[in-house]
Amino acid sequence: MTCKPFLFLIAWAFTSIHAQPAPLLNNPCLTEEFSGAKFCDSSLSDEARVQDIIDRLSWEEKVDLVGDQMQPSIPSIGLNNYSWWNEASTGVATSDEANIATTKFAFPITTGMSFNRTLWHATGTHIGREARALMNDGKLFSTFWAPVVNLAREPRWGRNIEVPSEDPYQSGEYAVQFVQGFQEAPEDPDHVQASACCKHFIANEMEDSSEVGYHDDRNHVDSQITQQDLMDSYMPPFQACVEEGRVTSLMCSYNAVNGVPSCANDWLLNTLARDEWGFEGAIVSDCDADRDVFESHNFTETPEESVQKILRAGTDVDCGHFIKENLESALNKDVITMDDIDLSIARQFSLRMRLSHFDESPLQTISMDEVCSDAGVELSHDGLRQSAALLKNEDGTLPLNADETKSVAVIGPNSELGQATASYYGPPNHCLGDFTLVDAIQAFVKNTTTIAGIDKVLSEDTSGIPAAVEAAKKADQVVLAVGTDLTWAKEAHDAASIAFTDAQAQLIKEVSAAAAKPVVLVLFTATPLDLTDVLANDKIGAVLHVGQPSVTIVSAGDLLFGKTSPAGRLVQTVYKKEYQDQISIFDFNMRPGPSGTNPGRTYRFFTGEPVVPFGFGLSYTTFDYQVVGGAKTFDLKEVKELLDNEENAMPKRITARGSDGYVVRVTNTGDMDADEVVLGFVTPPGAGVNGTPLKQLFNFERVHVKAGESVEVTLIPALTDFTVVNADGVREALAGEYSFEFGVRGLAFTDFNVRVQ
């Protein structure tokens, strides 16, 4: 009898050991075979340790390291296989085999609308800690291909869902906060918690599109961009990611830029990223982008020459097999040298040193308790609460009163959208629950029903609309759930239109007309759809834009029923549907130009009248702004000194010294405590002339203001905000009258003129 518990423990241990797969990551320095090796000696420099690794590698191992993102085991240094490709844009993606749930967050096109650096940093931090916990538990690798910081420069781009803004400054701020949170942990400031990767470098904002007589895709397109637009719009988010975010990886993109494929672009990867910005990490290719250098862009005459261009441009890891297939031939033909190969390997292992793959670190104490923690789940819910933008609210349609609302009918093709988008660059398994807008409303009004009316966002089948109209007539309150999903636009698929389908437009019109009360329209979309008719429809009382929140849509109930006030602001200009006929998706320039009747891109250069402007968003309360501090003049001396002393093509964004900034007193003049996003825009002298931006965001701050109280916000410009990029792509100091605006016209707004000389 006494031996049975002991035998049970032996059986349990045997079963547990054999039921668990081997850990994905291993530290050879903890083994007897390698503990005395130089690469395991932490008293040596990383350079010396990495050189010892390179000296031990066989030729076959070197080929595997340079030539594939999924690297087999390396017996000469005792390492298991390793994959550089892991995803974490909206939460850590684990394999279906692992079946481990992680925390799912809203997409950046939603959380960007929060204009909250603290939220972005906290989101990056939590995802990074879950990543490290999974590494420590033997379930995951260490390098993650997130975040995406390309611009939402084109409303039809399929991957707008993955990016935080059309504005280069805001996109850079998002990158800085997410990356710092993801990579840096207080337990060990000397090592990297998990490696982030800013992608796709550069000008990747087109997937697969056709226009009359022409078709192109991301693998073949040569993005022709003026040097002015390249340096002024496309580069700043990546510069911020490297210089301020201290990101440890970059991804070169499929496309070419002005004739040179990104993954073979020495100026882009070496001169700019490494030499000027100080990038010290590893550069990975988008998957098969190295092959595209030769086969799609026909950049060289032979594959061996492409290998040379790619390695010497600074691409270190091939997500594909092109390098592996042609590396030995390139070496034998003296097109490359062993030094070219060793340099890429050295950069890989320098990063793995920083990830503590060969050391013991306090980061290894981060446990699985971090994964799906209560705090993390609450943070994911808060992402939508802070981000949704209220675009219309006539006669106090919102917030709804849960006690007085007898029944709600949720109508539209997105009424149950949630789980369908969860695994797109996020966790296929998550711990939030498969929530939809129906669940969000049902938490407040039990008698909530749903009917699609149209079963899919792109369907033109209107046969279900009469039933939806009847449901609207019977309900006390109607909520329309319309917009787009991943069938409309996603990776490898650009949107065909920025207008509602005819069927959705008919559904909106007929359901709103039939409802007894003004309808609430909840808009799910990463494609900025023309809202002209929606905003003009007096039967639609309110419009709440939620972007693409996936299952975090459950927290929309808190906004709809007034537990908190919306404070999000649009991060994409909403254009009229005719815009798509005025500008080619293949025109990568931002300023008004030759394609069609090109009126320019984004709020910085668009010369037309937007349906809804960048930065717009209403509240359940009202605010008043007053500028109470700030110099009326500014001396360009420091700006000129910065430019004169800056040897690099792109000067750093340095806060304007000698200025206390502009102090804005924000007063909540309503009766509800609420957050307010204070946006600071600057209009330079000569706006709209010779490529000078019409205006641009120079800073922002999100604050909480109690009803009847005031908060002072200080927004400080950078020295580069008193410059303009000329036609050659060079920044120049610009004297004259600057107009500083705080807020968006029609909302809380005030301006302040400054003479700069």
CSV table of N, CA and C in Angstrom, one decimal, residues 234-301:
chain,number,residue,atom,x,y,z
A,234,TYR,N,7.5,59.0,-46.0
A,234,TYR,CA,7.7,57.6,-45.9
A,234,TYR,C,8.8,57.2,-44.8
A,235,MET,N,9.8,58.0,-44.7
A,235,MET,CA,10.9,57.6,-43.8
A,235,MET,C,10.7,57.9,-42.4
A,236,PRO,N,10.1,59.0,-42.0
A,236,PRO,CA,10.1,59.4,-40.5
A,236,PRO,C,9.6,58.3,-39.6
A,237,PRO,N,8.5,57.5,-39.9
A,237,PRO,CA,8.1,56.5,-38.9
A,237,PRO,C,9.2,55.5,-38.7
A,238,PHE,N,10.0,55.1,-39.7
A,238,PHE,CA,11.0,54.1,-39.5
A,238,PHE,C,12.2,54.7,-38.8
A,239,GLN,N,12.5,56.0,-39.1
A,239,GLN,CA,13.6,56.7,-38.4
A,239,GLN,C,13.3,56.7,-36.9
A,240,ALA,N,12.1,57.1,-36.5
A,240,ALA,CA,11.7,57.1,-35.1
A,240,ALA,C,11.8,55.7,-34.5
A,241,CYS,N,11.3,54.7,-35.2
A,241,CYS,CA,11.4,53.3,-34.8
A,241,CYS,C,12.8,52.9,-34.4
A,242,VAL,N,13.8,53.3,-35.2
A,242,VAL,CA,15.2,53.0,-35.0
A,242,VAL,C,15.8,53.9,-34.0
A,243,GLU,N,15.7,55.2,-34.1
A,243,GLU,CA,16.5,56.1,-33.3
A,243,GLU,C,15.9,56.2,-31.9
A,244,GLU,N,14.6,56.2,-31.8
A,244,GLU,CA,13.9,56.4,-30.4
A,244,GLU,C,13.4,55.1,-29.9
A,245,GLY,N,12.9,54.2,-30.8
A,245,GLY,CA,12.3,53.0,-30.3
A,245,GLY,C,13.4,51.9,-30.1
A,246,ARG,N,14.6,52.1,-30.7
A,246,ARG,CA,15.7,51.2,-30.5
A,246,ARG,C,15.3,49.8,-31.0
A,247,VAL,N,14.6,49.7,-32.1
A,247,VAL,CA,14.1,48.4,-32.6
A,247,VAL,C,15.3,47.5,-32.9
A,248,THR,N,15.2,46.2,-32.8
A,248,THR,CA,16.3,45.3,-33.0
A,248,THR,C,16.2,44.6,-34.4
A,249,SER,N,15.1,44.8,-35.1
A,249,SER,CA,15.0,44.2,-36.4
A,249,SER,C,14.2,45.1,-37.4
A,250,LEU,N,14.5,45.0,-38.6
A,250,LEU,CA,13.8,45.7,-39.7
A,250,LEU,C,13.5,44.6,-40.8
A,251,MET,N,12.4,44.9,-41.5
A,251,MET,CA,12.0,44.0,-42.6
A,251,MET,C,12.0,44.8,-43.9
A,252,CYS,N,12.8,44.3,-44.9
A,252,CYS,CA,12.8,44.9,-46.2
A,252,CYS,C,11.6,44.4,-47.0
A,253,SER,N,11.1,45.2,-47.8
A,253,SER,CA,9.8,44.9,-48.4
A,253,SER,C,9.9,44.3,-49.8
A,254,TYR,N,8.8,43.9,-50.4
A,254,TYR,CA,8.8,43.3,-51.7
A,254,TYR,C,9.1,44.2,-52.8
A,255,ASN,N,8.6,45.4,-52.7
A,255,ASN,CA,8.7,46.4,-53.8
A,255,ASN,C,10.1,46.9,-54.0
A,256,ALA,N,10.2,47.5,-55.2
A,256,ALA,CA,11.4,48.3,-55.5
A,256,ALA,C,11.0,49.8,-55.2
A,257,VAL,N,12.0,50.6,-55.0
A,257,VAL,CA,11.8,52.0,-54.8
A,257,VAL,C,12.8,52.7,-55.8
A,258,ASN,N,12.1,53.4,-56.7
A,258,ASN,CA,12.9,54.1,-57.8
A,258,ASN,C,13.9,53.2,-58.4
A,259,GLY,N,13.5,52.0,-58.8
A,259,GLY,CA,14.3,51.1,-59.5
A,259,GLY,C,15.1,50.2,-58.8
A,260,VAL,N,15.2,50.3,-57.4
A,260,VAL,CA,16.1,49.4,-56.6
A,260,VAL,C,15.2,48.6,-55.7
A,261,PRO,N,15.2,47.3,-55.8
A,261,PRO,CA,14.5,46.4,-54.8
A,261,PRO,C,14.9,46.7,-53.4
A,262,SER,N,13.9,46.8,-52.5
A,262,SER,CA,14.2,47.2,-51.1
A,262,SER,C,15.3,46.3,-50.4
A,263,CYS,N,15.2,45.0,-50.7
A,263,CYS,CA,16.1,44.1,-50.0
A,263,CYS,C,17.5,44.1,-50.6
A,264,ALA,N,17.7,44.8,-51.7
A,264,ALA,CA,19.0,44.9,-52.3
A,264,ALA,C,19.4,46.4,-52.4
A,265,ASN,N,18.8,47.2,-51.5
A,265,ASN,CA,19.0,48.7,-51.6
A,265,ASN,C,20.0,49.1,-50.5
A,266,ASP,N,21.3,49.2,-50.9
A,266,ASP,CA,22.4,49.6,-50.0
A,266,ASP,C,22.1,50.9,-49.4
A,267,TRP,N,21.6,51.9,-50.1
A,267,TRP,CA,21.4,53.2,-49.5
A,267,TRP,C,20.3,53.2,-48.4
A,268,LEU,N,19.3,52.4,-48.7
A,268,LEU,CA,18.2,52.2,-47.7
A,268,LEU,C,18.6,51.5,-46.4
A,269,LEU,N,19.2,50.4,-46.6
A,269,LEU,CA,19.5,49.5,-45.4
A,269,LEU,C,20.8,49.8,-44.7
A,270,ASN,N,21.8,50.2,-45.5
A,270,ASN,CA,23.1,50.5,-44.9
A,270,ASN,C,23.3,52.0,-44.6
A,271,THR,N,23.2,52.8,-45.7
A,271,THR,CA,23.5,54.2,-45.5
A,271,THR,C,22.5,54.9,-44.5
A,272,LEU,N,21.2,54.7,-44.8
A,272,LEU,CA,20.2,55.3,-43.9
A,272,LEU,C,20.1,54.6,-42.6
A,273,ALA,N,19.6,53.3,-42.6
A,273,ALA,CA,19.2,52.6,-41.4
A,273,ALA,C,20.5,52.4,-40.5
A,274,ARG,N,21.5,51.9,-41.0
A,274,ARG,CA,22.7,51.5,-40.1
A,274,ARG,C,23.6,52.7,-39.9
A,275,ASP,N,24.0,53.4,-40.9
A,275,ASP,CA,25.0,54.4,-40.8
A,275,ASP,C,24.5,55.7,-40.2
A,276,GLU,N,23.3,56.2,-40.7
A,276,GLU,CA,22.8,57.4,-40.2
A,276,GLU,C,21.9,57.3,-39.0
A,277,TRP,N,21.0,56.3,-39.0
A,277,TRP,CA,20.1,56.2,-37.8
A,277,TRP,C,20.7,55.4,-36.7
A,278,GLY,N,21.8,54.6,-37.0
A,278,GLY,CA,22.4,53.8,-35.9
A,278,GLY,C,21.7,52.5,-35.6
A,279,PHE,N,21.1,51.9,-36.6
A,279,PHE,CA,20.4,50.6,-36.4
A,279,PHE,C,21.5,49.5,-36.2
A,280,GLU,N,21.3,48.7,-35.1
A,280,GLU,CA,22.3,47.7,-34.7
A,280,GLU,C,21.7,46.3,-34.8
A,281,GLY,N,20.6,46.1,-35.4
A,281,GLY,CA,20.0,44.8,-35.3
A,281,GLY,C,20.2,44.0,-36.6
A,282,ALA,N,19.3,43.0,-36.8
A,282,ALA,CA,19.3,42.2,-38.0
A,282,ALA,C,18.2,42.6,-38.9
A,283,ILE,N,18.4,42.5,-40.2
A,283,ILE,CA,17.4,42.8,-41.2
A,283,ILE,C,16.9,41.5,-41.9
A,284,VAL,N,15.6,41.3,-41.9
A,284,VAL,CA,15.0,40.1,-42.5
A,284,VAL,C,14.3,40.6,-43.7
A,285,SER,N,14.2,39.6,-44.7
A,285,SER,CA,13.4,39.9,-45.9
A,285,SER,C,11.9,39.5,-45.6
A,286,ASP,N,11.0,40.2,-46.3
A,286,ASP,CA,9.7,39.7,-46.4
A,286,ASP,C,9.8,38.4,-47.1
A,287,CYS,N,8.8,37.5,-46.9
A,287,CYS,CA,9.0,36.1,-47.4
A,287,CYS,C,9.0,36.0,-48.9
A,288,ASP,N,10.1,35.6,-49.5
A,288,ASP,CA,10.4,35.5,-50.9
A,288,ASP,C,10.8,36.8,-51.5
A,289,ALA,N,10.9,37.9,-50.7
A,289,ALA,CA,11.3,39.2,-51.3
A,289,ALA,C,12.7,39.1,-51.9
A,290,ASP,N,13.6,38.3,-51.3
A,290,ASP,CA,14.9,38.1,-51.9
A,290,ASP,C,14.8,37.5,-53.3
A,291,ARG,N,14.0,36.5,-53.4
A,291,ARG,CA,13.8,35.9,-54.7
A,291,ARG,C,13.3,36.9,-55.7
A,292,ASP,N,12.4,37.8,-55.2
A,292,ASP,CA,11.8,38.9,-56.1
A,292,ASP,C,12.9,39.8,-56.7
A,293,VAL,N,14.0,40.0,-56.0
A,293,VAL,CA,15.1,40.8,-56.5
A,293,VAL,C,15.5,40.4,-57.9
A,294,PHE,N,15.6,39.0,-58.0
A,294,PHE,CA,16.0,38.5,-59.3
A,294,PHE,C,14.9,38.2,-60.2
A,295,GLU,N,13.9,37.5,-59.7
A,295,GLU,CA,12.8,36.9,-60.6
A,295,GLU,C,11.7,37.9,-60.9
A,296,SER,N,11.4,38.8,-60.0
A,296,SER,CA,10.3,39.7,-60.2
A,296,SER,C,10.8,41.1,-60.7
A,297,HIS,N,11.9,41.6,-60.1
A,297,HIS,CA,12.4,42.9,-60.5
A,297,HIS,C,13.5,42.8,-61.6
A,298,ASN,N,14.0,41.6,-61.8
A,298,ASN,CA,15.0,41.5,-62.8
A,298,ASN,C,16.2,42.5,-62.6
A,299,PHE,N,16.6,42.6,-61.3
A,299,PHE,CA,17.5,43.6,-61.0
A,299,PHE,C,19.0,43.3,-61.4
A,300,THR,N,19.2,42.0,-61.5
A,300,THR,CA,20.6,41.6,-62.0
A,300,THR,C,20.4,40.6,-63.1
A,301,GLU,N,21.6,40.3,-63.8
A,301,GLU,CA,21.5,39.3,-64.9
A,301,GLU,C,21.6,37.9,-64.4
